[in-house]
Coordinates of C-alpha atoms in Angstrom, one line a residue:
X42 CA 84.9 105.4 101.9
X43 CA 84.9 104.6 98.8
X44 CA 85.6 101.2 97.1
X45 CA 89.5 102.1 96.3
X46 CA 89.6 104.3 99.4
X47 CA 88.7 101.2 101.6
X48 CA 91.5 98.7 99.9
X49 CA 93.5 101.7 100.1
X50 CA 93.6 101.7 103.8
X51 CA 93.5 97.7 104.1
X52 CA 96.9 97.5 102.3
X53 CA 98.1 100.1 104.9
X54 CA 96.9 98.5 107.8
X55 CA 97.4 94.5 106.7
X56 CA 100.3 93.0 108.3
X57 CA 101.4 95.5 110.8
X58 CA 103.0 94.4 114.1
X59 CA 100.9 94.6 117.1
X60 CA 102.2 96.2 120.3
X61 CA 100.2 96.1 123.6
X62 CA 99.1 99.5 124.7
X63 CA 97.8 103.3 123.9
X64 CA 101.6 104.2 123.1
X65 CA 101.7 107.9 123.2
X66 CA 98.3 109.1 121.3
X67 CA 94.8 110.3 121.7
X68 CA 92.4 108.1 120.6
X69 CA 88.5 107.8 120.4
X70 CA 86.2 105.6 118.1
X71 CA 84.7 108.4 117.3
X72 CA 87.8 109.2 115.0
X73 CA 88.0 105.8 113.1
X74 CA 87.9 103.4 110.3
X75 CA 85.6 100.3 110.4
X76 CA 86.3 97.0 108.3
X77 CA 83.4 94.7 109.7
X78 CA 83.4 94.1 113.2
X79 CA 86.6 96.1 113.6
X80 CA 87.4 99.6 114.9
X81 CA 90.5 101.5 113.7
X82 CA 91.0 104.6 116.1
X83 CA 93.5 107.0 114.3
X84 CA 96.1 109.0 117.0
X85 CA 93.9 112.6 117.3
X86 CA 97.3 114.1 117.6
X87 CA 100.1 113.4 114.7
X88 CA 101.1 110.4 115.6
X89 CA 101.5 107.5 113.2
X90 CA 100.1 105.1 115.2
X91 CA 96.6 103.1 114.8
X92 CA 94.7 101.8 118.0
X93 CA 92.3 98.7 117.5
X94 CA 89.1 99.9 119.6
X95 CA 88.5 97.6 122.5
X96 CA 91.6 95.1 122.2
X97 CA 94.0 97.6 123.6
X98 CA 96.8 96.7 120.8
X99 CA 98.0 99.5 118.8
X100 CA 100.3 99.9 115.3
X101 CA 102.9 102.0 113.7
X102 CA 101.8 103.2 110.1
X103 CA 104.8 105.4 108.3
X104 CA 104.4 108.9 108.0
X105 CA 103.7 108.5 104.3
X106 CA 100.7 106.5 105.3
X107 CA 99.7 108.9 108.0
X108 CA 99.5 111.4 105.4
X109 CA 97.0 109.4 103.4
X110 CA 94.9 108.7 106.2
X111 CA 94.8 112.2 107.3
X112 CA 94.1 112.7 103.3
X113 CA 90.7 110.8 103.3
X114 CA 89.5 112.4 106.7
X115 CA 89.7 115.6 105.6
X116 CA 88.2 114.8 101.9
X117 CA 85.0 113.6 104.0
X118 CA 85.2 117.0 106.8
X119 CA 87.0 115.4 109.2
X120 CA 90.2 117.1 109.2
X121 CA 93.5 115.7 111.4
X122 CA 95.4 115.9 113.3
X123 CA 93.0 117.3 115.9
X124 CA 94.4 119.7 118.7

């Protein structure tokens, strides 16, 4: 990601509640966004909702936002949601 691209996605993740649990998507850390030593898994399927790899806690983004990540993985070949 780019410079922009990454604050970008740090605003839309910052301050987010945390729930314990998958929730109801997909996820794989192969299908993520890093920031250091963490590891956002996006939902494979259309879900809004944002797993931190390995912690088990996952977050709500708004459809809006979902868009915007789905936006970026496609501008780099990694198009979502994925069936």
């Amino acid at each position: 990601l780019t410079n922009e691209e990454a604050l970008l996605v740090h605003h839309i993740f910052d301050g987010k509640r945390l729930t314990d649990g998958d929730g109801s998507g997909n996820f794989t850390s192969d299908v993520s966004i890093r920031f250091g030593n963490q590891i956002f898994c996006i939902s494979l399927d259309s879900y809004p909702l944002i797993k931190i790899h390995n912690n088990n806690k996952t977050f709500t983004i708004s459809d809006k936002d979902r868009e915007t990540i789905e936006d970026l993985f496609e501008r780099y070949g990694a198009p979502l949601p994925i069936s």
